[in-house]
PDB file of C-alpha atoms in Angstrom:
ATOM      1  CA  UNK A  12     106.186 102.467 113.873  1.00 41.00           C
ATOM      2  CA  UNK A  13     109.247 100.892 111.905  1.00 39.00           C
ATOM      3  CA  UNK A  14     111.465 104.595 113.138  1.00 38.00           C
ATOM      4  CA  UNK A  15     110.725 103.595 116.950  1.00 39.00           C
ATOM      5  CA  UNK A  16     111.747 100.158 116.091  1.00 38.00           C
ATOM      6  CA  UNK A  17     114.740 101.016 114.331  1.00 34.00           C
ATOM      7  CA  UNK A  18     115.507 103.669 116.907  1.00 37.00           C
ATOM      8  CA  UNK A  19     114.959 101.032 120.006  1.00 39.00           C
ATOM      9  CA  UNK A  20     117.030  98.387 118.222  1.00 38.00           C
ATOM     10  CA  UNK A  21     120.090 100.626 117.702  1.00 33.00           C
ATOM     11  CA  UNK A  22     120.207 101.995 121.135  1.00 40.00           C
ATOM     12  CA  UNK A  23     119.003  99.285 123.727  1.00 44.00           C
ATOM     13  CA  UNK A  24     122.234  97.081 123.618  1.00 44.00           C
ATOM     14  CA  UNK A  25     124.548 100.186 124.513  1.00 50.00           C
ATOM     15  CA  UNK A  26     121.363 101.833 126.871  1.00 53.00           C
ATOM     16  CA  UNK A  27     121.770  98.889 129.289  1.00 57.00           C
ATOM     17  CA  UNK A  28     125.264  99.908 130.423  1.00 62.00           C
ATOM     18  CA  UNK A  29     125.756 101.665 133.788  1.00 72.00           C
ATOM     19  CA  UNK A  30     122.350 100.280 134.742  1.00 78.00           C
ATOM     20  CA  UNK A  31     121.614  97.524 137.268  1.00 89.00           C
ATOM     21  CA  UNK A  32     119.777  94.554 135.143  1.00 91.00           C
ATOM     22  CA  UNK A  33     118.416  90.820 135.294  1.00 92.00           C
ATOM     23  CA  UNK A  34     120.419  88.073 133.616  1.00 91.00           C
ATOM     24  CA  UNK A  35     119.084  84.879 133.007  1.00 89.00           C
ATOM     25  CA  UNK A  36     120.660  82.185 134.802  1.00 79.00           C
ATOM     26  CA  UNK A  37     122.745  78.932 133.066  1.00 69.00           C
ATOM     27  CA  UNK A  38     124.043  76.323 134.468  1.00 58.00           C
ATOM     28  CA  UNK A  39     127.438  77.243 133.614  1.00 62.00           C
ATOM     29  CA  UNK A  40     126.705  80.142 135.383  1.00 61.00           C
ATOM     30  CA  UNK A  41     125.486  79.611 138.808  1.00 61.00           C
ATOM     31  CA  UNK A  42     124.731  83.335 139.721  1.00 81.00           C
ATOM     32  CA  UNK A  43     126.949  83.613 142.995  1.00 87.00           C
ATOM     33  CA  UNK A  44     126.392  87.364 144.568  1.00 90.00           C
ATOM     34  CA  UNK A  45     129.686  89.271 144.167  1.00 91.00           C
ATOM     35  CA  UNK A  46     130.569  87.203 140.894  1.00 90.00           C
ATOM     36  CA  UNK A  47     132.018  89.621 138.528  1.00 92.00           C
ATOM     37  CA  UNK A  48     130.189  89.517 135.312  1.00 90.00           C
ATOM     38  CA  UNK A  49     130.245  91.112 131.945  1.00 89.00           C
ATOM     39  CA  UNK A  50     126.748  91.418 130.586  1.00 88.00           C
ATOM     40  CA  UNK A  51     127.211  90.051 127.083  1.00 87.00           C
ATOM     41  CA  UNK A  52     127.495  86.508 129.242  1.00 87.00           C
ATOM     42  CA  UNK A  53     123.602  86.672 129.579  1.00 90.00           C
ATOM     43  CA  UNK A  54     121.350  86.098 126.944  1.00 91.00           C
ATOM     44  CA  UNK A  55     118.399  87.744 128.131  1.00 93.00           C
ATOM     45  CA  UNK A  56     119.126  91.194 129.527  1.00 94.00           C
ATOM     46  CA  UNK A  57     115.973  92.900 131.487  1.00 95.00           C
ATOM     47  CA  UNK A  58     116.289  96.466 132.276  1.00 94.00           C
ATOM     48  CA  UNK A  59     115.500  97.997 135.234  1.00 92.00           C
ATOM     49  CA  UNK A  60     115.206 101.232 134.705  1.00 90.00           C
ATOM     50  CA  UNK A  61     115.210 101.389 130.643  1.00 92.00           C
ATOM     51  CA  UNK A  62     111.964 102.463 129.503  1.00 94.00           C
ATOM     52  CA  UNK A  63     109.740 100.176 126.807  1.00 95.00           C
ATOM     53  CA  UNK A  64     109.910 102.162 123.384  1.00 93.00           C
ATOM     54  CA  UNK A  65     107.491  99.584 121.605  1.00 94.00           C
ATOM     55  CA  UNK A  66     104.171 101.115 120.815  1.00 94.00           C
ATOM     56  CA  UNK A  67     102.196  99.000 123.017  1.00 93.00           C
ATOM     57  CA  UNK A  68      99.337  99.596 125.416  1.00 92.00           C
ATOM     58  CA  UNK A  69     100.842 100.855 129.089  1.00 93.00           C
ATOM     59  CA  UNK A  70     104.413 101.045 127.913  1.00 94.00           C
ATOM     60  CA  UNK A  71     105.480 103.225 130.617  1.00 94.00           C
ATOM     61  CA  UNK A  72     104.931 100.509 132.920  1.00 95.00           C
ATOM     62  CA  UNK A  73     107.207  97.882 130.948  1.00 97.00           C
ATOM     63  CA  UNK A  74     110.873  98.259 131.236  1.00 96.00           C
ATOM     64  CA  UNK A  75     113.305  97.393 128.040  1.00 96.00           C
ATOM     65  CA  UNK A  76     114.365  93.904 126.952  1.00 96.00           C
ATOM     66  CA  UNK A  77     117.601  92.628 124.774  1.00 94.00           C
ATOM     67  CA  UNK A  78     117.560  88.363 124.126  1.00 94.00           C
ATOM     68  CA  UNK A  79     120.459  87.183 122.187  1.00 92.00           C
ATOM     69  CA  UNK A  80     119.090  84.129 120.289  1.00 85.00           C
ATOM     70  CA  UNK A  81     121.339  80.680 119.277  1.00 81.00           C
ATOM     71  CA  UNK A  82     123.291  81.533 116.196  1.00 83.00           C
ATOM     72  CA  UNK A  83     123.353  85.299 116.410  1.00 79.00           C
ATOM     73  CA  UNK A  84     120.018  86.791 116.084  1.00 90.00           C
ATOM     74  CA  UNK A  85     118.396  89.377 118.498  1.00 93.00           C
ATOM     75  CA  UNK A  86     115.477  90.688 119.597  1.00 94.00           C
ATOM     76  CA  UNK A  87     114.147  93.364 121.454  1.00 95.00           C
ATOM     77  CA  UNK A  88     111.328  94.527 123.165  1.00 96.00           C
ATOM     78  CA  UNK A  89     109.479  95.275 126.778  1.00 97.00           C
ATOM     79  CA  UNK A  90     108.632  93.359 130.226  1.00 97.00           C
ATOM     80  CA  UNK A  91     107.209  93.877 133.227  1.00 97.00           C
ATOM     81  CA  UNK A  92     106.652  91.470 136.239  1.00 95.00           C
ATOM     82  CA  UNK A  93     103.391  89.913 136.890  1.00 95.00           C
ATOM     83  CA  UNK A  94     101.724  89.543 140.179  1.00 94.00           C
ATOM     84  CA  UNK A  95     102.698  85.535 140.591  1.00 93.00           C
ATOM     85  CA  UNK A  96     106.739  87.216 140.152  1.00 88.00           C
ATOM     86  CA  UNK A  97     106.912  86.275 136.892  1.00 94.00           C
ATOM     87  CA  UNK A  98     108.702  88.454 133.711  1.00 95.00           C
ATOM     88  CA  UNK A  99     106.055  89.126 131.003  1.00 97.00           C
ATOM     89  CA  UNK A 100     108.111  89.755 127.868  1.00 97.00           C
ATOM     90  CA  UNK A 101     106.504  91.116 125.083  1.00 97.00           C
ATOM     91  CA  UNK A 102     109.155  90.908 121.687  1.00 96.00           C
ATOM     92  CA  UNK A 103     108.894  93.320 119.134  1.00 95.00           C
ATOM     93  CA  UNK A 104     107.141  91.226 117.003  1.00 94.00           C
ATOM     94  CA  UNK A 105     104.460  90.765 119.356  1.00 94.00           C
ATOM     95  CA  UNK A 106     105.473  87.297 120.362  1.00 96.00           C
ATOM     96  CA  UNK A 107     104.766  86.963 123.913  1.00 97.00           C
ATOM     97  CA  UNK A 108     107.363  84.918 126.706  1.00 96.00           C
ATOM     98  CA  UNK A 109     106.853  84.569 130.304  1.00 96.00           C
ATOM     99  CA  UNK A 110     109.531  83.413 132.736  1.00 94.00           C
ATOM    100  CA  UNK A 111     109.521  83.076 136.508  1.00 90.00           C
ATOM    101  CA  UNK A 112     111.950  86.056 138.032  1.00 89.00           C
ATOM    102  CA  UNK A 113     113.755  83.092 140.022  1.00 84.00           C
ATOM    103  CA  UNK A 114     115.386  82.321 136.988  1.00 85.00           C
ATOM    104  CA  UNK A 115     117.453  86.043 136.811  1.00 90.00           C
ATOM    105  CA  UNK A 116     120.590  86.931 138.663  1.00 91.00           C
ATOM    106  CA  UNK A 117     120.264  90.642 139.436  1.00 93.00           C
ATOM    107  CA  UNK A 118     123.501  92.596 137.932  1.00 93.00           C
ATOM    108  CA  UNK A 119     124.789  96.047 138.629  1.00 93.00           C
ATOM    109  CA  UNK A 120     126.959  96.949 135.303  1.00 92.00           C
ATOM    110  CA  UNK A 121     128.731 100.051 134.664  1.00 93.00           C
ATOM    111  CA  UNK A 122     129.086 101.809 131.051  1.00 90.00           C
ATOM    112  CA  UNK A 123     131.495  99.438 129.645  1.00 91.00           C
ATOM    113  CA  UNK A 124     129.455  96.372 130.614  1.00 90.00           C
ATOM    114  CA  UNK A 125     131.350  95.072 133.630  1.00 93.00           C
ATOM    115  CA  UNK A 126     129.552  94.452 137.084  1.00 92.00           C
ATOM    116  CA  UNK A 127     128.742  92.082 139.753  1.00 93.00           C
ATOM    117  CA  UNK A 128     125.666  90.182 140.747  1.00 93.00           C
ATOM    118  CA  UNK A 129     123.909  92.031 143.369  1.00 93.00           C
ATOM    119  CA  UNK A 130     121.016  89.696 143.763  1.00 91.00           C
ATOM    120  CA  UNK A 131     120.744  86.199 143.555  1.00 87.00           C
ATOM    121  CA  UNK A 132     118.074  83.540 144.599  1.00 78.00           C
ATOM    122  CA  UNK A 133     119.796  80.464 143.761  1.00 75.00           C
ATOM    123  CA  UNK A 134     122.229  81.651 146.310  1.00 79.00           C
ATOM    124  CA  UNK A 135     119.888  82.231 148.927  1.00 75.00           C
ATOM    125  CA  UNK A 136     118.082  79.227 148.633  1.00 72.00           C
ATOM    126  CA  UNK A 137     121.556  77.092 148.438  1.00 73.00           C
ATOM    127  CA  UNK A 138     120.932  75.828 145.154  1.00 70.00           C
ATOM    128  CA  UNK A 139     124.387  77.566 143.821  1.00 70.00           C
ATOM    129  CA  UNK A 140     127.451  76.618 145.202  1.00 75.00           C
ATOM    130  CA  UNK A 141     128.924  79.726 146.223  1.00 79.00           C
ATOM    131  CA  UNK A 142     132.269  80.265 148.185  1.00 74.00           C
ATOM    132  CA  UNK A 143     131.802  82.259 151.765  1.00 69.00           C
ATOM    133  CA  UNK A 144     132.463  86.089 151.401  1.00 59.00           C
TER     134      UNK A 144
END
């Protein structure tokens, strides 16, 4: 178990480049569609197409997670939204989150970590204050 671990941790920062993601939202980040981003800005970073590498029960239905903690510490491990659209993380030490998706921008990123949210609902239900387009 501790190689997969070690394996996950040292590749799922870098993996989530050139993939389209879901950044948690801040409110000195209103999540404005079109809104170049970089995707170290977001502190939780939820895959959507990086496979879970944890060793847990239905793993191929979980997708990768990255959370960048207050003063500099990590963690990794899986999610997977629920039926009542919420994000079921699951950390590597088998700590268990849940969010509601409403509070993730979606990002499309390409291998150096620069994008543009694609998807936002803050937008859509005019609780950011975004400029017309």
């Amino acid at each position: 178990m501790r190689k997969i671990l070690l394996g996950f941790v040292l590749v799922a920062p870098t993996a989530f480049g050139g993939v389209k993601f879901y950044g948690d939202l801040n409110v000195n980040r209103p999540g404005c569609v079109g809104d170049k981003i970089h995707m170290d800005q977001y502190n939780y970073r939820l895959a959507s197409t990086v496979k879970c590498e944890l060793p847990i029960m239905n793993a191929n239905q979980y997708n990768a997670v990255h959370i960048k903690r207050p003063g500099g510490g990590e963690q990794f491990g899986c999610w997977a939204k629920t039926l009542g659209g919420k994000a079921l993380i699951i950390i590597s030490d088998g700590t268990t989150e849940t969010w509601d998706m409403l509070s993730f921008v979606e990002v499309d990123v390409d291998k150096t970590g620069n994008g543009k949210i694609i998807k936002s609902y803050f937008q859509r239900a005019g609780f950011a204050k975004c400029p017309t387009r």
